[in-house]
């Protein structure tokens, strides 16, 4: 191990969290971290010497300064992004206080059909979810809010009208609630492909987060931003290695052959079953 490579100083770890709780429902349990473990991981993030930016800021920076146009020193700024998917209620109770205590900004991608106290609820996790009435205060607290579809399907298995509806409805509902444009998105389960990425762009989003369990290369596709999924098994040491730029690969520019094959299989399965996706993350 030689530590961070000087030739790739600008790869960005984009962390993906779900629930932060001692008591997760069974579906999300493999992807939940305890509040104490979350605090340890945020201590690591704070100590890493990276600039903490929101997902939207990462993309704006990418657009403004593509690979060559680096920071004045000649080495691009080292950044890190902290994201959360779905909208579990423990974000407000457990995660946000820990983030605020350390001055860390974050981005929260919301499944609009799962939020409490709103119209058009769809079946979702058994866990308590954030309510619509909390969203303005989260925004007020500096949390960047983005969309994560309305009913959390595997988007790449949907028909075109259904895909457009998931992308557009979650955007419209959030914009009405927040009274501002919502232009960032996270794919449910991370599933995307050329067709989904194009529809996302055409629906008015300027960037979207995938999963990929890799570091995001600056200047990479803004509609396939790689994230590193934190699971119950992830330790603060793992997070430290990701922040070193050594604990994960750098995302490639294209979907891998395995990813493409798996998409074809799931699309066929969705046609047979008439529905897609049953796991809630
Ligand atoms: Zn999700």
Short mmCIF file of C-alpha atoms and ligand atoms in Angstrom, two decimals:
data_model
loop_
_atom_site.label_atom_id
_atom_site.label_comp_id
_atom_site.label_asym_id
_atom_site.label_seq_id
_atom_site.Cartn_x
_atom_site.Cartn_y
_atom_site.Cartn_z
CA UNK A 1 0.00 0.00 0.00
CA UNK A 2 1.38 3.36 -0.97
CA UNK A 3 -1.53 5.50 0.24
CA UNK A 4 -3.46 7.92 -1.95
CA UNK A 5 -2.06 8.06 -5.45
CA UNK A 6 -0.81 11.50 -6.49
CA UNK A 7 -2.02 10.95 -10.05
CA UNK A 8 -5.67 10.50 -9.00
CA UNK A 9 -6.18 13.01 -6.21
CA UNK A 10 -9.67 13.95 -7.26
CA UNK A 11 -11.68 10.72 -7.20
CA UNK A 12 -14.67 11.30 -4.94
CA UNK A 13 -16.08 8.91 -2.34
CA UNK A 14 -19.87 9.36 -2.35
CA UNK A 15 -21.23 7.53 0.68
CA UNK A 16 -24.70 5.96 0.63
CA UNK A 17 -26.60 5.43 3.87
CA UNK A 18 -30.15 4.23 4.48
CA UNK A 19 -31.37 3.92 8.08
CA UNK A 20 -29.42 5.00 11.17
CA UNK A 21 -31.03 3.12 14.03
CA UNK A 22 -30.58 0.40 16.65
CA UNK A 23 -33.89 -1.10 15.65
CA UNK A 24 -34.35 -1.41 11.87
CA UNK A 25 -37.14 -3.33 10.17
CA UNK A 26 -36.11 -6.67 8.70
CA UNK A 27 -35.92 -5.45 5.08
CA UNK A 28 -33.55 -2.60 5.77
CA UNK A 29 -31.58 -4.23 8.60
CA UNK A 30 -28.68 -5.37 6.37
CA UNK A 31 -28.23 -1.74 5.29
CA UNK A 32 -28.81 -0.02 8.63
CA UNK A 33 -26.06 1.32 10.88
CA UNK A 34 -26.35 2.04 14.58
CA UNK A 35 -26.21 5.67 15.74
CA UNK A 36 -22.92 4.95 17.57
CA UNK A 37 -21.33 3.44 14.47
CA UNK A 38 -22.62 6.35 12.38
CA UNK A 39 -20.93 8.79 14.77
CA UNK A 40 -17.64 6.88 14.46
CA UNK A 41 -17.89 7.01 10.68
CA UNK A 42 -18.68 10.73 10.68
CA UNK A 43 -15.65 11.33 12.91
CA UNK A 44 -13.59 9.63 10.19
CA UNK A 45 -15.18 11.80 7.49
CA UNK A 46 -14.54 14.95 9.50
CA UNK A 47 -10.90 13.99 10.12
CA UNK A 48 -10.15 13.05 6.50
CA UNK A 49 -9.30 16.57 5.38
CA UNK A 50 -11.68 16.41 2.44
CA UNK A 51 -14.12 19.18 1.57
CA UNK A 52 -17.64 17.98 2.32
CA UNK A 53 -20.01 18.95 -0.47
CA UNK A 54 -23.60 18.11 -1.31
CA UNK A 55 -24.41 15.92 -4.29
CA UNK A 56 -25.57 18.97 -6.25
CA UNK A 57 -22.36 20.83 -5.43
CA UNK A 58 -20.30 17.85 -6.59
CA UNK A 59 -22.04 17.92 -9.95
CA UNK A 60 -21.81 21.69 -10.31
CA UNK A 61 -18.10 21.44 -9.59
CA UNK A 62 -17.72 18.64 -12.10
CA UNK A 63 -19.44 20.67 -14.75
CA UNK A 64 -17.44 23.79 -13.98
CA UNK A 65 -14.05 22.15 -13.80
CA UNK A 66 -13.75 19.01 -15.86
CA UNK A 67 -10.61 16.89 -15.31
CA UNK A 68 -8.01 19.20 -16.82
CA UNK A 69 -9.28 22.48 -15.38
CA UNK A 70 -8.12 21.69 -11.88
CA UNK A 71 -7.78 23.78 -8.74
CA UNK A 72 -5.12 26.56 -8.73
CA UNK A 73 -2.44 24.37 -7.18
CA UNK A 74 -2.75 21.96 -10.09
CA UNK A 75 -4.23 19.24 -7.88
CA UNK A 76 -8.02 19.07 -7.88
CA UNK A 77 -9.80 19.63 -4.60
CA UNK A 78 -10.39 16.49 -2.52
CA UNK A 79 -14.11 16.14 -1.88
CA UNK A 80 -16.52 13.75 -0.18
CA UNK A 81 -20.31 13.48 -0.40
CA UNK A 82 -22.66 12.00 2.21
CA UNK A 83 -26.01 10.76 0.86
CA UNK A 84 -29.06 8.99 2.28
CA UNK A 85 -31.75 7.14 0.33
CA UNK A 86 -35.47 6.52 0.96
CA UNK A 87 -36.32 8.95 3.80
CA UNK A 88 -36.27 6.97 7.04
CA UNK A 89 -37.53 9.00 10.00
CA UNK A 90 -34.30 8.31 11.87
CA UNK A 91 -32.53 10.67 9.48
CA UNK A 92 -34.00 13.57 11.46
CA UNK A 93 -33.67 11.90 14.87
CA UNK A 94 -30.23 10.29 14.66
CA UNK A 95 -28.28 11.17 11.53
CA UNK A 96 -28.89 14.90 11.27
CA UNK A 97 -27.82 15.75 14.84
CA UNK A 98 -24.56 13.84 14.31
CA UNK A 99 -23.99 15.62 10.99
CA UNK A 100 -24.77 19.05 12.41
CA UNK A 101 -22.51 18.54 15.42
CA UNK A 102 -19.64 18.11 12.95
CA UNK A 103 -20.70 20.74 10.44
CA UNK A 104 -21.23 18.13 7.70
CA UNK A 105 -23.62 18.76 4.81
CA UNK A 106 -25.61 15.91 3.32
CA UNK A 107 -28.03 15.01 0.56
CA UNK A 108 -31.23 13.05 1.14
CA UNK A 109 -33.02 11.30 -1.74
CA UNK A 110 -36.70 10.74 -0.96
CA UNK A 111 -39.13 8.06 -2.15
CA UNK A 112 -42.19 10.30 -2.29
CA UNK A 113 -44.77 7.50 -2.07
CA UNK A 114 -43.29 6.32 1.22
CA UNK A 115 -43.33 9.62 3.10
CA UNK A 116 -45.88 9.99 5.89
CA UNK A 117 -48.75 12.41 5.85
CA UNK A 118 -49.06 12.90 2.12
CA UNK A 119 -51.23 11.86 -0.81
CA UNK A 120 -50.74 8.74 -2.90
CA UNK A 121 -48.84 6.57 -0.44
CA UNK A 122 -47.48 3.33 -1.88
CA UNK A 123 -46.49 0.11 -0.07
CA UNK A 124 -43.09 0.51 1.55
CA UNK A 125 -40.90 -0.44 4.49
CA UNK A 126 -42.42 -1.13 7.87
CA UNK A 127 -40.01 1.43 9.36
CA UNK A 128 -41.16 4.89 10.34
CA UNK A 129 -40.57 7.31 7.47
CA UNK A 130 -40.10 11.07 7.42
CA UNK A 131 -43.27 13.08 6.94
CA UNK A 132 -43.97 15.72 4.33
CA UNK A 133 -44.31 18.34 7.07
CA UNK A 134 -40.67 17.80 8.09
CA UNK A 135 -39.21 18.50 4.67
CA UNK A 136 -39.15 22.31 4.80
CA UNK A 137 -37.31 22.26 8.12
CA UNK A 138 -34.77 19.75 6.80
CA UNK A 139 -34.17 22.00 3.82
CA UNK A 140 -33.92 24.93 6.22
CA UNK A 141 -31.27 23.00 8.17
CA UNK A 142 -29.13 22.84 5.04
CA UNK A 143 -29.97 19.29 3.95
CA UNK A 144 -30.10 18.99 0.17
CA UNK A 145 -33.22 17.11 -0.91
CA UNK A 146 -33.46 15.09 -4.12
CA UNK A 147 -35.87 12.56 -5.58
CA UNK A 148 -35.68 8.76 -5.41
CA UNK A 149 -38.82 7.89 -7.46
CA UNK A 150 -42.39 7.66 -6.18
CA UNK A 151 -42.83 3.92 -5.50
CA UNK A 152 -39.23 2.64 -5.60
CA UNK A 153 -39.42 0.25 -8.57
CA UNK A 154 -36.54 -1.11 -10.60
CA UNK A 155 -36.70 1.67 -13.18
CA UNK A 156 -34.91 -0.25 -15.91
CA UNK A 157 -37.70 -2.84 -16.01
CA UNK A 158 -40.53 -0.32 -16.48
CA UNK A 159 -42.42 0.64 -19.61
CA UNK A 160 -41.72 4.12 -20.91
CA UNK A 161 -44.91 5.72 -19.49
CA UNK A 162 -44.35 4.14 -16.08
CA UNK A 163 -40.73 5.25 -16.07
CA UNK A 164 -41.74 8.82 -16.96
CA UNK A 165 -44.36 8.79 -14.23
CA UNK A 166 -41.91 7.68 -11.52
CA UNK A 167 -39.38 10.34 -12.54
CA UNK A 168 -41.89 13.15 -13.00
CA UNK A 169 -44.25 12.52 -10.11
CA UNK A 170 -41.56 12.43 -7.42
CA UNK A 171 -40.03 15.63 -8.85
CA UNK A 172 -43.35 17.48 -8.98
CA UNK A 173 -44.43 16.44 -5.48
CA UNK A 174 -41.12 17.52 -3.94
CA UNK A 175 -41.04 20.79 -5.82
CA UNK A 176 -44.58 21.61 -4.66
CA UNK A 177 -43.63 20.83 -1.05
CA UNK A 178 -40.30 22.67 -1.09
CA UNK A 179 -41.19 25.53 -3.45
CA UNK A 180 -37.98 25.17 -5.37
CA UNK A 181 -36.61 23.17 -8.26
CA UNK A 182 -35.54 19.60 -7.47
CA UNK A 183 -33.00 18.52 -10.05
CA UNK A 184 -31.08 15.64 -8.54
CA UNK A 185 -32.18 12.01 -8.44
CA UNK A 186 -31.03 8.64 -7.09
CA UNK A 187 -32.02 5.43 -8.88
CA UNK A 188 -33.91 2.96 -6.63
CA UNK A 189 -31.63 -0.04 -6.01
CA UNK A 190 -29.11 1.84 -8.15
CA UNK A 191 -30.57 0.23 -11.27
CA UNK A 192 -30.18 2.28 -14.43
CA UNK A 193 -29.08 1.94 -18.03
CA UNK A 194 -28.88 4.10 -21.15
CA UNK A 195 -32.70 4.29 -21.47
CA UNK A 196 -33.23 5.22 -17.80
CA UNK A 197 -30.41 7.76 -17.84
CA UNK A 198 -31.84 9.44 -20.93
CA UNK A 199 -35.35 9.59 -19.45
CA UNK A 200 -33.90 11.03 -16.24
CA UNK A 201 -32.19 13.81 -18.16
CA UNK A 202 -35.31 14.48 -20.24
CA UNK A 203 -37.40 14.69 -17.06
CA UNK A 204 -35.43 17.74 -15.97
CA UNK A 205 -32.82 16.26 -13.65
CA UNK A 206 -29.26 17.45 -14.08
CA UNK A 207 -27.64 14.51 -12.30
CA UNK A 208 -28.41 11.12 -10.79
CA UNK A 209 -26.74 8.83 -8.29
CA UNK A 210 -26.24 5.13 -8.92
CA UNK A 211 -24.58 2.64 -6.54
CA UNK A 212 -21.69 0.76 -8.22
CA UNK A 213 -19.65 0.48 -4.98
CA UNK A 214 -16.83 2.47 -6.48
CA UNK A 215 -15.24 5.91 -6.24
CA UNK A 216 -16.65 8.56 -8.56
CA UNK A 217 -14.12 9.82 -11.12
CA UNK A 218 -14.37 13.59 -11.60
CA UNK A 219 -15.80 14.38 -15.00
CA UNK A 220 -17.61 11.01 -14.99
CA UNK A 221 -21.17 10.61 -16.24
CA UNK A 222 -23.36 12.90 -14.07
CA UNK A 223 -26.26 10.45 -14.67
CA UNK A 224 -24.34 7.49 -13.23
CA UNK A 225 -22.52 8.88 -10.21
CA UNK A 226 -20.90 6.00 -8.38
CA UNK A 227 -21.66 5.62 -4.69
CA UNK A 228 -20.28 3.39 -1.95
CA UNK A 229 -23.04 1.60 -0.07
CA UNK A 230 -22.61 1.50 3.69
CA UNK A 231 -24.05 -1.68 5.15
CA UNK A 232 -24.42 -3.13 8.64
CA UNK A 233 -21.00 -4.77 8.09
CA UNK A 234 -19.18 -1.55 7.12
CA UNK A 235 -16.70 -0.33 9.72
CA UNK A 236 -15.18 3.10 10.35
CA UNK A 237 -11.94 1.54 9.07
CA UNK A 238 -13.63 0.70 5.76
CA UNK A 239 -14.85 4.29 5.48
CA UNK A 240 -11.35 5.57 6.24
CA UNK A 241 -9.93 3.46 3.39
CA UNK A 242 -12.60 4.74 0.99
CA UNK A 243 -11.66 8.29 1.96
CA UNK A 244 -7.99 7.47 1.35
CA UNK A 245 -9.05 6.54 -2.17
CA UNK A 246 -7.66 3.05 -1.64
CA UNK A 247 -10.56 0.94 -0.36
CA UNK A 248 -12.60 0.70 -3.57
CA UNK A 249 -12.06 0.75 -7.33
CA UNK A 250 -12.64 3.88 -9.41
CA UNK A 251 -15.86 3.55 -11.41
CA UNK A 252 -15.42 2.83 -15.10
CA UNK A 253 -17.11 4.85 -17.80
CA UNK A 254 -19.48 2.09 -18.95
CA UNK A 255 -21.82 -0.46 -17.45
CA UNK A 256 -19.99 -3.74 -17.02
CA UNK A 257 -21.01 -6.79 -19.03
CA UNK A 258 -22.29 -8.42 -15.84
CA UNK A 259 -24.44 -5.37 -15.06
CA UNK A 260 -25.92 -5.42 -18.54
CA UNK A 261 -26.65 -9.14 -18.38
CA UNK A 262 -28.33 -8.81 -14.99
CA UNK A 263 -30.52 -5.97 -16.36
CA UNK A 264 -31.70 -8.12 -19.27
CA UNK A 265 -32.55 -10.93 -16.85
CA UNK A 266 -34.51 -8.65 -14.48
CA UNK A 267 -36.42 -7.06 -17.35
CA UNK A 268 -37.51 -10.50 -18.53
CA UNK A 269 -38.45 -11.50 -15.01
CA UNK A 270 -40.53 -8.32 -14.59
CA UNK A 271 -42.47 -9.14 -17.74
CA UNK A 272 -43.18 -12.65 -16.47
CA UNK A 273 -44.24 -11.52 -13.00
CA UNK A 274 -45.93 -8.32 -14.07
CA UNK A 275 -44.19 -6.40 -11.29
CA UNK A 276 -40.68 -5.48 -10.35
CA UNK A 277 -38.80 -5.28 -7.12
CA UNK A 278 -39.85 -6.24 -3.64
CA UNK A 279 -36.90 -5.31 -1.47
CA UNK A 280 -37.02 -1.94 0.23
CA UNK A 281 -33.77 -0.07 -0.13
ZN1 LIG B 1 -33.90 3.27 -2.04
#
